[in-house]
Structure formats: structure tokens, C-alpha cells
Coordinates of C-alpha atoms in Angstrom, one line a residue:
M419 CA 11.6 18.2 76.0
S420 CA 14.9 18.0 77.4
R421 CA 14.3 21.9 78.3
L422 CA 11.2 20.8 80.2
K423 CA 13.3 18.2 81.8
D424 CA 15.6 20.4 83.4
L425 CA 13.7 22.9 84.8
E426 CA 12.5 19.8 87.1
K427 CA 15.1 18.9 88.4
E428 CA 16.5 23.2 89.4
N429 CA 13.4 22.9 91.3
A430 CA 14.0 20.1 92.8
S431 CA 17.0 20.8 93.3
L432 CA 16.1 23.8 95.2
R433 CA 13.4 22.9 96.9
K434 CA 15.3 20.9 98.4
I435 CA 17.4 23.9 99.3
N436 CA 14.9 25.2 100.7
Q437 CA 14.1 21.5 103.3
V438 CA 17.5 22.5 104.1
L439 CA 16.9 25.8 105.2
M440 CA 13.8 25.5 107.0
E441 CA 15.3 22.3 108.8
R442 CA 18.1 25.1 110.1
V443 CA 15.6 27.7 111.2
E444 CA 13.6 25.4 113.6
R445 CA 16.7 24.8 114.3
S446 CA 18.7 27.9 115.6
I447 CA 14.9 29.6 116.4
D448 CA 17.0 30.6 119.4
S449 CA 18.9 32.7 117.4
S450 CA 16.9 36.3 116.9
S451 CA 19.4 37.6 114.4
D452 CA 20.4 34.4 113.0
A453 CA 16.6 33.8 112.1
F454 CA 15.7 36.3 111.1
G455 CA 18.7 36.7 108.5
I456 CA 17.7 33.1 107.2
F457 CA 14.3 34.3 107.5
E458 CA 15.2 37.0 104.7
H459 CA 17.3 34.3 102.5
N460 CA 14.2 31.9 102.9
I461 CA 11.3 34.8 101.8
L462 CA 14.0 35.9 99.0
L463 CA 14.7 31.9 98.1
Q464 CA 10.8 31.3 97.9
K465 CA 10.5 34.3 95.6
H466 CA 13.2 32.6 93.1
I467 CA 11.5 29.5 93.5
E468 CA 8.1 30.8 92.5
E469 CA 8.9 32.4 89.8
R470 CA 11.3 29.4 88.0
T471 CA 8.6 27.6 88.3
A472 CA 6.1 30.0 86.7
E473 CA 8.4 30.0 83.6
L474 CA 9.4 26.1 83.3
R475 CA 4.6 26.4 83.1
K476 CA 5.0 28.3 80.9
T477 CA 7.6 26.4 78.8
S478 CA 6.4 23.5 79.4
Q479 CA 3.0 24.8 78.1
K480 CA 4.7 25.7 74.7
L481 CA 6.3 22.2 74.4
A482 CA 2.5 20.7 75.0
D483 CA 0.8 23.6 71.9
L484 CA 3.7 22.5 70.1
L485 CA 3.9 18.5 70.6
E486 CA -0.1 18.7 70.0
E487 CA 0.8 21.2 66.6
Q488 CA 3.6 18.0 65.4
R489 CA 0.7 15.4 66.1
K490 CA -1.7 17.4 64.1
V491 CA 0.0 17.8 61.6
S492 CA 1.2 14.6 61.5
A493 CA -2.7 13.1 61.5
Q494 CA -3.0 15.3 58.6
L495 CA -0.3 14.3 56.4
T496 CA -1.1 10.8 57.1
E497 CA -4.5 11.1 55.7
S498 CA -3.6 13.0 52.7
K499 CA -1.0 10.5 52.8
T500 CA -4.1 7.5 52.5
R501 CA -6.6 9.7 50.4
F502 CA -4.2 10.6 47.5
D503 CA -2.5 6.6 47.8
Q504 CA -6.3 5.5 47.1
L505 CA -7.1 7.6 44.2
A506 CA -3.8 6.2 42.9
S507 CA -4.8 3.1 43.2
H508 CA -8.7 4.0 41.3
S509 CA -5.8 6.2 38.2
R510 CA -2.5 3.9 38.1
T511 CA -0.3 5.8 39.9
I512 CA 1.7 4.8 42.1
T513 CA 3.2 6.7 44.7
W514 CA 6.8 5.9 46.1
E515 CA 9.3 7.7 48.8
I516 CA 13.1 7.2 48.2
N517 CA 16.3 7.8 50.1
P518 CA 19.2 10.5 49.2
E519 CA 20.9 7.2 47.9
G520 CA 18.0 6.5 45.3
L521 CA 16.7 3.3 47.6
F522 CA 13.3 3.0 47.8
T523 CA 12.0 3.7 51.6
H524 CA 7.7 3.2 51.0
V525 CA 5.6 2.0 47.8
S526 CA 2.1 2.4 47.4
P527 CA 0.0 -1.3 46.8
V528 CA -0.7 -0.2 43.0
V529 CA 2.2 -1.0 42.4
E530 CA 1.5 -4.6 42.6
K531 CA -1.8 -3.7 39.5
V532 CA 0.8 -1.7 37.3
L533 CA 4.5 -3.2 37.7
G534 CA 3.3 -6.7 39.2
Y535 CA 5.5 -6.1 42.2
R536 CA 4.0 -6.4 46.5
P537 CA 5.7 -2.8 48.1
E538 CA 7.6 -4.7 50.7
E539 CA 9.4 -6.6 47.1
L540 CA 10.7 -2.9 46.3
I541 CA 11.5 -1.6 49.6
G542 CA 15.8 -1.4 49.5
K543 CA 15.6 -1.4 45.6
K544 CA 17.1 0.8 43.7
Y545 CA 14.8 3.5 41.7
Y546 CA 16.2 4.0 38.8
F547 CA 17.8 0.5 38.3
D548 CA 15.3 -2.1 39.4
T549 CA 12.1 -1.0 37.5
H550 CA 13.9 0.4 34.6
P551 CA 15.1 -1.4 31.1
R552 CA 18.4 -2.6 31.0
E553 CA 19.3 -0.5 28.0
G554 CA 19.0 3.1 28.9
R555 CA 19.4 2.7 33.1
D556 CA 22.6 5.3 32.6
D557 CA 20.7 7.6 30.9
F558 CA 17.0 7.7 32.8
R559 CA 19.5 8.5 36.3
N560 CA 21.2 11.1 34.4
Q561 CA 18.4 12.6 33.3
L562 CA 17.0 12.1 36.9
L563 CA 19.8 13.8 38.3
E564 CA 20.4 16.5 35.4
T565 CA 16.5 17.9 36.0
L566 CA 16.4 18.3 39.3
S567 CA 19.7 19.9 39.7
M568 CA 18.6 22.2 36.3
H569 CA 14.9 22.7 38.3
G570 CA 14.6 21.0 42.1
K571 CA 11.8 18.7 40.8
V572 CA 10.5 16.3 38.0
S573 CA 7.6 17.0 36.4
S574 CA 5.9 14.7 33.7
L575 CA 8.5 12.6 32.0
A576 CA 7.5 9.9 29.7
R577 CA 9.3 6.7 29.9
V578 CA 9.6 3.1 30.3
A579 CA 9.4 0.8 32.4
L580 CA 9.9 -2.8 32.6
T581 CA 7.3 -4.7 34.8
R582 CA 7.8 -7.8 36.8
D583 CA 7.0 -10.1 33.7
N584 CA 9.6 -8.3 31.3
N585 CA 7.4 -6.2 29.6
H586 CA 7.2 -2.5 29.2
I587 CA 5.1 0.1 29.5
W588 CA 5.0 4.0 29.2
L589 CA 5.1 6.0 32.8
S590 CA 4.5 9.3 33.6
T591 CA 7.0 10.4 36.8
N592 CA 7.1 13.4 39.0
I593 CA 9.2 13.9 41.7
I594 CA 9.6 16.6 44.3
P595 CA 12.6 16.4 47.3
V596 CA 12.3 16.6 50.6
L597 CA 14.5 19.0 52.8
D598 CA 14.7 19.1 56.3
S599 CA 14.8 23.1 58.9
H600 CA 18.8 23.1 57.3
S601 CA 16.9 22.3 54.2
R602 CA 19.4 19.3 53.2
I603 CA 17.7 16.1 51.6
I604 CA 16.1 14.1 53.6
S605 CA 14.2 11.8 50.4
Y606 CA 12.1 12.2 47.9
W607 CA 8.7 11.8 47.2
G608 CA 7.5 11.0 43.7
S609 CA 4.8 9.6 41.8
D610 CA 4.8 6.9 38.7
T611 CA 1.4 7.7 36.3
D612 CA 0.7 4.4 33.8
I613 CA -0.2 6.5 30.5
T614 CA 0.6 3.2 27.9
R615 CA -3.0 3.7 26.8
Q616 CA -2.6 6.8 26.3
K617 CA 0.4 6.3 24.1
L618 CA -0.5 3.8 22.1
A619 CA -3.4 5.9 21.2
E620 CA -0.7 8.6 20.9
K621 CA 1.2 6.1 18.1
E622 CA -2.1 5.2 17.1
R623 CA -2.5 9.0 15.8
E624 CA 0.8 9.0 14.6
A625 CA 0.0 6.2 12.3
L626 CA -2.9 7.3 11.0
Q627 CA -2.2 10.8 10.3
S628 CA 0.5 9.0 8.7
Q629 CA -1.4 7.1 6.7
L630 CA -3.3 9.6 5.6
L631 CA -0.7 12.1 4.8
Q632 CA 0.1 8.8 3.3
A633 CA -2.8 8.6 0.9
H634 CA -2.6 11.6 0.4
K635 CA 0.7 11.4 -1.5
M636 CA -0.3 8.8 -3.5
E637 CA -3.4 9.5 -4.5
S638 CA -1.4 12.8 -5.9
V639 CA 1.0 10.2 -7.8
G640 CA -2.4 7.7 -8.5
V641 CA -3.6 11.5 -10.7
L642 CA 0.2 12.0 -12.4
A643 CA 0.6 8.2 -12.9
G644 CA -2.8 8.7 -14.3
G645 CA -2.4 11.3 -16.7
V646 CA 1.4 10.1 -17.6
A647 CA -0.3 7.2 -18.7
H648 CA -2.9 7.7 -21.0
D649 CA -0.6 10.6 -22.7
F650 CA 1.7 7.4 -22.9
N651 CA -1.1 5.3 -24.2
N652 CA -1.1 7.9 -27.0
L653 CA 2.0 8.2 -28.2
L654 CA 2.4 4.0 -28.2
Q655 CA -0.7 3.9 -30.4
A656 CA 1.2 6.0 -33.2
I657 CA 3.9 4.1 -32.8
S658 CA 1.7 0.6 -32.3
G659 CA 0.1 2.2 -35.5
N660 CA 2.9 2.8 -37.7
I661 CA 4.4 -0.8 -36.7
Q662 CA 1.1 -2.6 -38.6
L663 CA 1.2 -0.9 -41.6
L664 CA 4.6 -1.8 -42.2
L665 CA 4.4 -5.2 -40.7
Q666 CA 1.5 -5.6 -43.4
D667 CA 3.4 -3.7 -46.2
K668 CA 6.2 -6.6 -46.4
P669 CA 6.1 -10.2 -46.9
E670 CA 6.9 -12.9 -45.3
G671 CA 10.3 -13.7 -44.8
H672 CA 11.8 -10.6 -45.6
P673 CA 14.4 -9.1 -43.6
E674 CA 12.8 -6.8 -41.7
T675 CA 9.5 -8.2 -40.4
S676 CA 11.7 -9.7 -37.6
R677 CA 13.2 -6.3 -36.3
L678 CA 9.8 -5.0 -36.6
R679 CA 8.0 -7.5 -34.8
T680 CA 11.0 -7.1 -32.3
V681 CA 9.7 -3.8 -32.0
A682 CA 6.0 -4.6 -32.1
T683 CA 6.8 -7.3 -29.1
S684 CA 8.0 -4.4 -27.1
I685 CA 5.6 -2.5 -27.5
D686 CA 2.5 -5.1 -26.2
R687 CA 5.0 -5.4 -23.4
A688 CA 4.8 -1.3 -22.8
V689 CA 1.0 -1.5 -23.3
Q690 CA 1.1 -4.3 -20.1
L691 CA 3.2 -1.4 -18.0
V692 CA 0.5 1.4 -18.5
K693 CA -1.8 -0.9 -17.7
Q694 CA -0.1 -1.6 -14.7
L695 CA -0.2 2.9 -14.4
L696 CA -3.5 3.2 -14.2
F697 CA -4.9 0.4 -12.4
F698 CA -2.2 1.6 -9.9
S699 CA -4.5 5.2 -10.1
R700 CA -7.5 2.7 -9.9
K701 CA -8.7 4.6 -14.4
A702 CA -8.7 1.0 -15.0
E703 CA -10.9 -2.2 -14.3
A704 CA -9.8 -5.5 -14.4
A705 CA -10.1 -7.5 -17.7
R706 CA -10.4 -10.7 -16.3
V707 CA -10.2 -13.5 -19.4
P708 CA -9.6 -17.4 -18.8
V709 CA -5.6 -17.6 -18.6
D710 CA -2.6 -20.5 -18.4
L711 CA -1.1 -19.0 -14.9
N712 CA 2.1 -21.4 -15.8
Q713 CA 2.1 -18.8 -19.3
N714 CA 1.6 -15.6 -16.1
V715 CA 4.4 -17.0 -13.7
R716 CA 7.0 -17.1 -16.9
D717 CA 6.1 -13.7 -18.2
A718 CA 6.8 -12.3 -14.8
L719 CA 10.2 -14.4 -14.5
K720 CA 12.0 -12.4 -17.3
M721 CA 10.7 -8.8 -14.8
L722 CA 11.9 -10.7 -11.7
E723 CA 15.4 -11.2 -13.9
R724 CA 16.4 -8.0 -14.8
T725 CA 14.9 -6.7 -11.3
I726 CA 16.9 -8.5 -8.4
P727 CA 19.8 -9.6 -7.0
R728 CA 22.0 -11.9 -9.1
M729 CA 23.1 -14.3 -5.8
I730 CA 19.3 -14.8 -6.1
S731 CA 18.5 -18.0 -7.5
I732 CA 14.6 -18.2 -8.7
E733 CA 13.6 -22.1 -9.0
L734 CA 10.0 -23.2 -11.1
D735 CA 8.4 -25.7 -10.6
L736 CA 5.3 -25.8 -12.5
D737 CA 2.7 -27.9 -13.4
D738 CA 2.5 -29.5 -16.7
D739 CA -1.3 -29.7 -17.3
L740 CA -2.6 -26.5 -15.4
W741 CA -5.9 -26.1 -15.0
Q742 CA -7.6 -22.6 -16.3
V743 CA -8.6 -20.1 -14.6
S744 CA -10.4 -16.5 -15.2
A745 CA -8.1 -14.0 -14.1
D746 CA -6.2 -10.5 -15.3
P747 CA -3.3 -11.5 -16.9
V748 CA -1.9 -7.8 -15.5
Q749 CA -3.5 -8.2 -12.3
I750 CA -1.2 -11.9 -11.5
E751 CA 1.6 -10.4 -12.6
Q752 CA 1.9 -7.8 -10.6
V753 CA 1.0 -10.3 -7.8
L754 CA 4.0 -12.2 -8.8
L755 CA 6.0 -8.7 -9.3
N756 CA 5.3 -8.2 -6.1
L757 CA 6.1 -11.5 -3.4
G758 CA 9.6 -11.6 -5.9
G759 CA 10.2 -8.4 -5.4
N760 CA 9.4 -8.7 -1.3
A761 CA 10.6 -12.0 -0.8
A762 CA 14.9 -10.4 -2.5
D763 CA 14.2 -7.9 0.0
A764 CA 14.2 -10.6 2.2
M765 CA 16.9 -12.1 1.3
P766 CA 20.5 -9.5 1.5
E767 CA 22.0 -11.7 0.3
G768 CA 21.0 -14.3 -1.6
G769 CA 19.6 -17.5 -1.9
R770 CA 16.5 -19.0 -3.3
L771 CA 12.8 -18.0 -5.1
V772 CA 11.0 -21.1 -5.6
I773 CA 7.4 -21.0 -7.7
E774 CA 5.1 -24.0 -7.8
T775 CA 1.7 -24.6 -9.9
C776 CA -0.6 -27.2 -9.4
N777 CA -3.7 -28.6 -9.4
V778 CA -5.9 -28.9 -5.8
Q779 CA -9.2 -30.0 -4.9
L780 CA -9.9 -28.2 -1.9
D781 CA -12.6 -30.2 0.7
A782 CA -16.3 -28.3 2.8
E783 CA -13.6 -28.8 6.2
F784 CA -10.5 -26.6 5.2
A785 CA -11.6 -24.8 2.4
K786 CA -14.5 -23.1 4.8
V787 CA -12.8 -22.5 8.1
R788 CA -9.0 -22.3 7.2
L789 CA -9.9 -20.4 3.4
D790 CA -12.9 -19.1 3.8
L791 CA -13.5 -20.4 0.5
D792 CA -15.9 -22.6 -1.2
P793 CA -15.2 -26.1 -2.1
G794 CA -14.2 -27.6 -5.2
A795 CA -11.1 -27.0 -7.8
Y796 CA -8.8 -24.7 -7.8
V797 CA -5.5 -23.2 -8.9
L798 CA -2.8 -23.5 -6.1
M799 CA 0.5 -20.9 -6.9
T800 CA 3.4 -21.1 -4.1
V801 CA 6.1 -18.6 -3.6
S802 CA 8.8 -19.2 -1.3
D803 CA 11.9 -18.0 -0.4
T804 CA 14.5 -18.4 1.7
G805 CA 15.2 -15.3 3.6
T806 CA 14.8 -14.4 7.0
G807 CA 11.2 -15.0 7.8
M808 CA 9.1 -12.6 9.8
D809 CA 7.8 -13.8 13.9
E810 CA 3.8 -14.8 14.4
E811 CA 3.1 -10.3 15.2
T812 CA 3.9 -9.5 11.5
V813 CA 2.3 -12.2 9.9
S814 CA -1.0 -11.3 11.3
H815 CA -1.0 -7.5 9.4
I816 CA 1.1 -8.5 6.4
F817 CA -2.1 -7.8 4.5
D818 CA -3.0 -4.4 6.3
P819 CA -2.5 -1.5 4.2
F820 CA 0.3 0.9 4.6
F821 CA 1.9 -1.9 7.4
T822 CA 5.7 -1.8 5.8
T823 CA 8.9 -3.8 7.7
K824 CA 10.9 -1.3 5.7
E825 CA 13.1 1.2 6.4
V826 CA 11.3 4.8 5.8
G827 CA 10.9 5.7 1.7
K828 CA 12.0 2.8 0.4
G829 CA 8.6 0.8 1.4
T830 CA 4.7 2.4 1.1
G831 CA 3.2 -0.3 2.5
L832 CA 0.4 -0.7 -0.1
G833 CA 2.2 -3.9 -2.0
L834 CA 1.4 -6.7 -0.2
A835 CA -2.7 -5.4 0.5
S836 CA -2.9 -5.0 -3.3
V837 CA -1.4 -8.3 -3.2
Y838 CA -4.4 -9.8 -0.9
G839 CA -7.0 -7.7 -2.8
I840 CA -6.5 -7.9 -6.1
V841 CA -6.4 -12.2 -4.9
K842 CA -10.3 -11.4 -3.4
G843 CA -11.1 -10.4 -6.5
H844 CA -10.2 -13.4 -8.1
E845 CA -12.6 -14.7 -5.1
G846 CA -9.2 -16.8 -4.4
A847 CA -7.5 -16.5 -0.9
I848 CA -4.1 -16.1 -0.6
S849 CA -1.6 -17.6 2.8
C850 CA 1.4 -16.9 4.6
Y851 CA 3.5 -19.6 6.4
S852 CA 7.0 -17.9 7.8
R853 CA 9.4 -17.5 10.7
P854 CA 12.4 -15.9 11.7
G855 CA 15.1 -16.9 9.6
Q856 CA 13.3 -20.2 8.1
G857 CA 12.2 -17.8 5.5
T858 CA 8.3 -16.9 4.2
T859 CA 5.6 -19.0 1.8
F860 CA 3.5 -17.1 0.2
K861 CA -0.4 -19.8 -1.0
I862 CA -2.7 -18.6 -3.0
Y863 CA -5.6 -20.5 -4.5
W864 CA -7.6 -19.2 -7.6
P865 CA -10.8 -20.7 -8.2
V866 CA -11.1 -22.8 -12.2
I867 CA -13.0 -22.1 -15.2
A868 CA -14.4 -25.3 -17.4
D869 CA -13.3 -25.2 -21.3
A870 CA -11.5 -22.0 -21.2
S871 CA -8.8 -21.2 -23.4
E872 CA -7.0 -17.7 -23.5
D873 CA -7.7 -15.0 -26.0
R874 CA -4.7 -12.7 -25.5
D875 CA -4.0 -9.6 -27.2
T876 CA -0.5 -9.0 -29.3
C877 CA 0.3 -6.0 -30.8
L878 CA 0.8 -8.4 -34.1
P879 CA -1.3 -8.2 -36.9
K880 CA -4.5 -10.2 -36.3
K881 CA -4.6 -13.3 -39.1
D882 CA -8.0 -13.2 -40.1
K883 CA -8.4 -10.2 -42.8
P884 CA -10.8 -6.8 -41.2
V885 CA -13.5 -6.0 -43.2
G886 CA -14.2 -2.6 -44.6
G887 CA -16.8 -0.2 -46.1
T888 CA -17.8 2.8 -48.2
E889 CA -19.7 4.6 -45.4
T890 CA -18.6 8.5 -43.9
I891 CA -16.4 8.6 -40.5
L892 CA -15.9 12.0 -38.8
V893 CA -12.5 10.9 -37.1
V894 CA -12.5 14.1 -33.8
E895 CA -8.9 14.0 -32.0
D896 CA -6.5 16.5 -30.8
E897 CA -3.0 14.5 -31.9
D898 CA -2.5 14.9 -35.0
D899 CA -0.1 11.9 -35.3
I900 CA -3.0 9.4 -33.9
R901 CA -5.4 11.8 -36.7
E902 CA -3.6 10.5 -39.8
L903 CA -2.4 6.9 -39.1
I904 CA -6.7 6.8 -38.7
V905 CA -7.3 8.1 -42.0
E906 CA -5.1 6.1 -43.2
V907 CA -6.3 3.5 -42.4
L908 CA -10.1 3.7 -42.7
K909 CA -9.1 5.0 -46.1
S910 CA -7.1 2.2 -46.9
Y911 CA -10.8 0.0 -45.7
G912 CA -12.3 2.0 -48.4
Y913 CA -14.5 4.6 -46.4
S914 CA -14.5 8.5 -46.8
V915 CA -13.3 10.0 -44.0
I916 CA -13.9 13.4 -43.0
T917 CA -10.7 14.8 -39.6
A918 CA -11.8 17.4 -37.0
A919 CA -8.8 18.8 -34.2
R920 CA -11.2 20.0 -31.7
G921 CA -15.2 19.1 -30.4
E922 CA -16.0 22.9 -31.3
E923 CA -14.6 22.1 -34.8
A924 CA -16.0 18.4 -34.8
V925 CA -19.3 20.1 -33.9
E926 CA -19.8 22.8 -37.1
L927 CA -19.2 20.2 -39.4
F928 CA -21.4 17.5 -38.4
M929 CA -24.3 20.1 -38.1
D930 CA -23.5 20.5 -41.8
S931 CA -22.8 16.9 -42.2
S932 CA -25.4 15.0 -40.3
E933 CA -27.4 13.5 -42.9
S934 CA -24.0 12.1 -44.2
I935 CA -22.0 10.9 -41.4
H936 CA -22.3 7.2 -40.9
L937 CA -20.1 6.9 -37.8
V938 CA -18.5 9.7 -35.4
I939 CA -14.7 8.0 -33.6
L940 CA -14.6 10.8 -31.0
D941 CA -11.2 10.8 -28.3
L942 CA -12.5 12.0 -25.1
N943 CA -9.2 13.6 -23.9
M944 CA -8.8 17.2 -26.1
P945 CA -8.2 21.0 -24.8
G946 CA -11.1 22.7 -24.8
M947 CA -15.0 21.0 -25.4
G948 CA -13.9 17.7 -23.9
G949 CA -15.4 14.7 -25.2
H950 CA -18.2 14.0 -23.3
Q951 CA -20.2 17.3 -24.2
C952 CA -19.3 17.0 -27.7
L953 CA -20.7 13.9 -28.1
L954 CA -23.9 15.7 -26.0
E955 CA -23.7 18.0 -29.0
L956 CA -23.6 15.9 -31.5
L957 CA -26.7 14.0 -29.6
K958 CA -28.4 17.4 -29.7
I959 CA -28.3 17.7 -33.1
D960 CA -28.8 13.9 -34.0
P961 CA -30.6 11.6 -31.0
E962 CA -29.8 8.6 -33.3
A963 CA -25.6 9.5 -34.0
R964 CA -23.2 7.4 -33.5
V965 CA -20.3 7.8 -32.0
L966 CA -17.5 5.7 -31.4
I967 CA -15.2 6.5 -28.5
S968 CA -12.0 6.5 -27.4
S969 CA -9.3 7.4 -24.9
G970 CA -6.1 6.1 -23.6
Y971 CA -7.8 5.4 -20.1
S972 CA -9.5 2.4 -19.9
A973 CA -13.6 2.0 -20.2
A974 CA -13.9 3.1 -16.7
G975 CA -14.6 6.4 -15.1
Q976 CA -15.3 9.2 -18.0
A977 CA -15.7 6.8 -20.0
K978 CA -18.5 5.1 -18.2
A979 CA -20.3 7.9 -18.1
T980 CA -20.2 8.7 -21.7
L981 CA -21.7 5.6 -22.3
R982 CA -24.8 6.1 -20.1
A983 CA -25.8 9.0 -22.7
G984 CA -25.2 7.9 -25.4
A985 CA -22.1 6.6 -26.5
A986 CA -22.7 3.3 -29.3
G987 CA -19.1 2.2 -28.0
F988 CA -15.9 1.9 -26.8
I989 CA -12.2 1.2 -27.7
G990 CA -9.2 1.3 -25.7
K991 CA -5.5 3.2 -26.3
P992 CA -3.6 2.0 -27.5
Y993 CA -5.5 -0.4 -29.8
L994 CA -4.8 -2.6 -32.8
M995 CA -6.3 -0.9 -36.5
A996 CA -7.8 -4.4 -36.8
E997 CA -8.8 -4.6 -33.6
L998 CA -10.5 -0.5 -35.0
L999 CA -11.8 -2.1 -37.8
A1000 CA -13.9 -4.8 -36.5
K1001 CA -14.8 -1.9 -33.9
V1002 CA -16.1 0.3 -36.1
R1003 CA -18.2 -2.3 -38.1
E1004 CA -19.2 -3.4 -35.4
V1005 CA -20.9 0.3 -34.4
V1006 CA -22.0 0.6 -38.6
D1007 CA -24.1 -2.2 -38.6
D1008 CA -25.6 -2.1 -34.9

């Protein structure tokens, strides 16, 4: 434009000179020689003016064409930006421009929907400062500068942004520099796309994958635990049986009786631990009997005192006239140990663990609305601690499987989930009350039963004298110690005994002597022909054969299938000799 103005000024000056010369020509027309010279000069000057004017017109046209091209490009850019902003507004993408100092010079309207700011509120604000959480601002700035320096642009950088109401969201950032004709950066154009939903979905997918991996891991551990429990039950069977025989031979007051009873009590405790392994591996079913929760609390207390830190005091406040409930003692103990263990973890510097029991009557409104229970009588068991406590969000997830607040490797997230499952399995309810810094309280409501008396198994001999017989019994057991123990007990009570260490051997013996064999005691888990297949072969020989199956697992699983196939009864290892004799008599006399 300045060049055009210069040419116009030059043209005007030449015209003015031409006019002055023409006036001189007119005044000097009388002088022919001067007139001819001036005329010749005027012609040359006129030609020069015309050439310069033509050049000026060409230059002016070029400038006009350039201005038109710039106008079209500017219009196209404006239209493109408008379309991009419209698309971005629907895709939750903020478009913006910042100057080389990092200050906003333009922000698209969608920023209000995504971050809660009006565009004009961010103009002049620092991009990496005012929309980024306080922690990590410098790191984010350095990351941007390093990426721009190395690659010349930023592509799909996932980052956390801060909204106006101080919420954190995820954005995907793209940045390109804008250069002038001398390749100098005059601004940066960028976009931030809200990817919070995508990130949450990724997090949920990772959590599900982790849960699946954990489930496979726990399944493998469960299989291992079940196998260990089965083998351990076989060991306990041999130990327990021999202890019982020794106690039978000792008169009351014998100096060794007390020691043998101590061993028997320890064996009983081991049996309960094995049951927990079987519950974990899902190879055992709950054995619900009338129980006194106070006694369960006292039993669990002995274990808790050995496992939780000494700087944590345990206090009991138990109702002396507590109603009985129908429950599995082992599972109740598992509930108490899980809650007590969690309480200890919440008190790393010490504190108080309080366990309370009392009788309560729940009205219809409280029972249904608060606990989803039927109204009536319940025993309330409360477990409280003075630990760190939990916020509402954590409390809302504590019963979720695999949810844990512990460090990686220090918690499976199954403890409270199993507690919840046990309580629900007993038609009860559990609730949690907690606040940060104020400790945690669990309240468990157990349904009451009427006129129930406690009947708990023990490893000690029963007072009722076992009844024997004269029938012939085939004992099929691959464990030598257990087989010899069973033979000794049965023979001592008058029975005739035939033995087999394998299923194949048992089938051959039964084929030869089926008419004289009144009962078969058959171990389910044997190498070679297993107990189930052996039963089927025995029933082919004699469909009326009476077979009592035995296993280190519970009556669940394979034992159920074998009972349906025709077994007359089941007894789980380890069993008391008195229990075996009673079961033998029951099956034979049936």
C-alpha cells in the first residue's frame, strides 16, 4: 500500500511539472527554436509519465489482487475456526490460543461447559497455571516445553485439569505453534478434549482385569487350600484317633490324662482351622447349630490376643443373658477375626478394640427400612475401634469384593466381602458407621432361635458308651495309619474287619465275599480308582450294598454326587471314634 501511495505522489508531481512547462510553451510560442526544444522535451516527459502511470496501474492491480486473496483466506480461516468451534462444542473440546508468554488470547465458548469458566474470564490468564491443579504445575509446564522443543508440537497429551469448582477432570491436549513470515513463533493454537469418561472406563476396565486376575489367583489358592485341608484332615484323623484310644485306656486322675486332653483340645482347634480352609476353598458347607455368641467371642478373643499388636487393648462387654442364634461357629469366628484384624490395621499406633453383645427387638420400620430384615428378636454384636476411621465414599464400598484401602500386596479385598456374605447367609444384617479420625463401628444383627441348646463337637471322648456289633465290615482306605486305626477300633467293639488299600482291590474282595459283608467304609479320595467309581462298581455287584463314605472334604461337592449315586451315609474326617461307631450302627441298622 505504501508503494502505491508513492507512485501516486510521483505521478501528481509529474503532471504538475507538465502543466508548468505547457504554460511556458504558450508564453514562448513566438520563439520557434525554444518552442521546438520545449515541445520535444514535453513529448519525452509525457511518454515517461505514461510509462510510469502504466507501471503504477500494474502495481496497484497486483496489490488489489493480493488484498483480495488475503481477504478470502481470512474469511476461510474465520469460517474454518467457526466450524471447528462448533464441532468442538459438541465433542467437549476446548479450542484456544495463547501468546508466547502462555497467556490466553482466545478461548472457545465450550470452556464453560467443560471447566466452568466463561471465555472472557480466562483471557490473560496463564494456560498451564490457572487450569492446572496446584500440585504438578511446574512439572506440566516443563513437560510442555520439552515436548514442543523436541517435536515441535504436542499430540494427545493426557493431563489432569482443575475446574472452577475444584473438581479434577482428564483432558487430552494438542498444541501447534503459529509462525510469522520469518518463522518466529507469534502464538500457539491448541485444543483440550474432555476424556474423563474414557479415563474412568479405562480405570474400571483395569480394575475388572485386576479383579479377574485376583479371582484366578484366589481360585488357585483355594484349590491349594482345599488339597492341604484334605491331607491335613487325614493327619489329624490318625492323631485324634490314637489320642482317643489312649484316653480310653487311662483311668480318671492318671497323670498323663491332663496332657492327653491338652493335645486333644489342640487337635480340636486344628480341626476348626482346617474347616476355615475348606470354607475358603468352597469345599465345605456351613454347619449351623444353636450357639452362644458370647462363647464365640471369647474363643475369638484368644486368637486375637495372639495376633494383634500389644499396644491395642481388647475390651468385652457381653450380655450375660444372651439369646442363642442358629449359626456356624467357625464362620462367626471368621467374622470376628476379620473385623478384629481390620480394626488392628486401623490403629497402627495403638488404641481400643471393643466387642459388645446384647439382645434387641427390632420394630418393623427400623428392621425393614434400615436393615432389610424382618421385625423381631435379634442378637446385636458390635465391634468398635478407635482407629483412623473412613470417609463416606470408602464406607460405601467396604463390602465390595476386592475393594481394599491397604497397600498393594497387603490386602485381598475379600475380608469384609466374606464377612458380609456370612452375615447375609445367616439371614442377618451388618452396617458400618465411621468418620475420619473418629474410629469405626460395625453392627451385626443375628436372628434369634427359641429353645435351642448348644451342641458342640469336641475331640474328647463322649460320655455315652459306644455300641459295637458282630457284623463284617470292609474298610477301604489308602492311608495306612488311618486304616489300621479304624480296624483296631472296630475289632475292639466286636466287628469282623476286611481291609483294602485301593479301590480295585476292594472291588475284587467284595465280588468274592459280597454276601458276608454287611458294610463298606469307603474313602472317597484314593489314588487309582477313586471312591466314587469304586462305589459304582460295588453297586453293580450288589445294588443293596451299604456303603459309608468318608472324606477329608465336607459333604459338599463330590460327596454329594456319591450320596446321590447310592452311598448310604457320609462321615467327614477327622471324626471321633465314637462318631464312627455311631455312624456304623446307624447305617447297618437302617
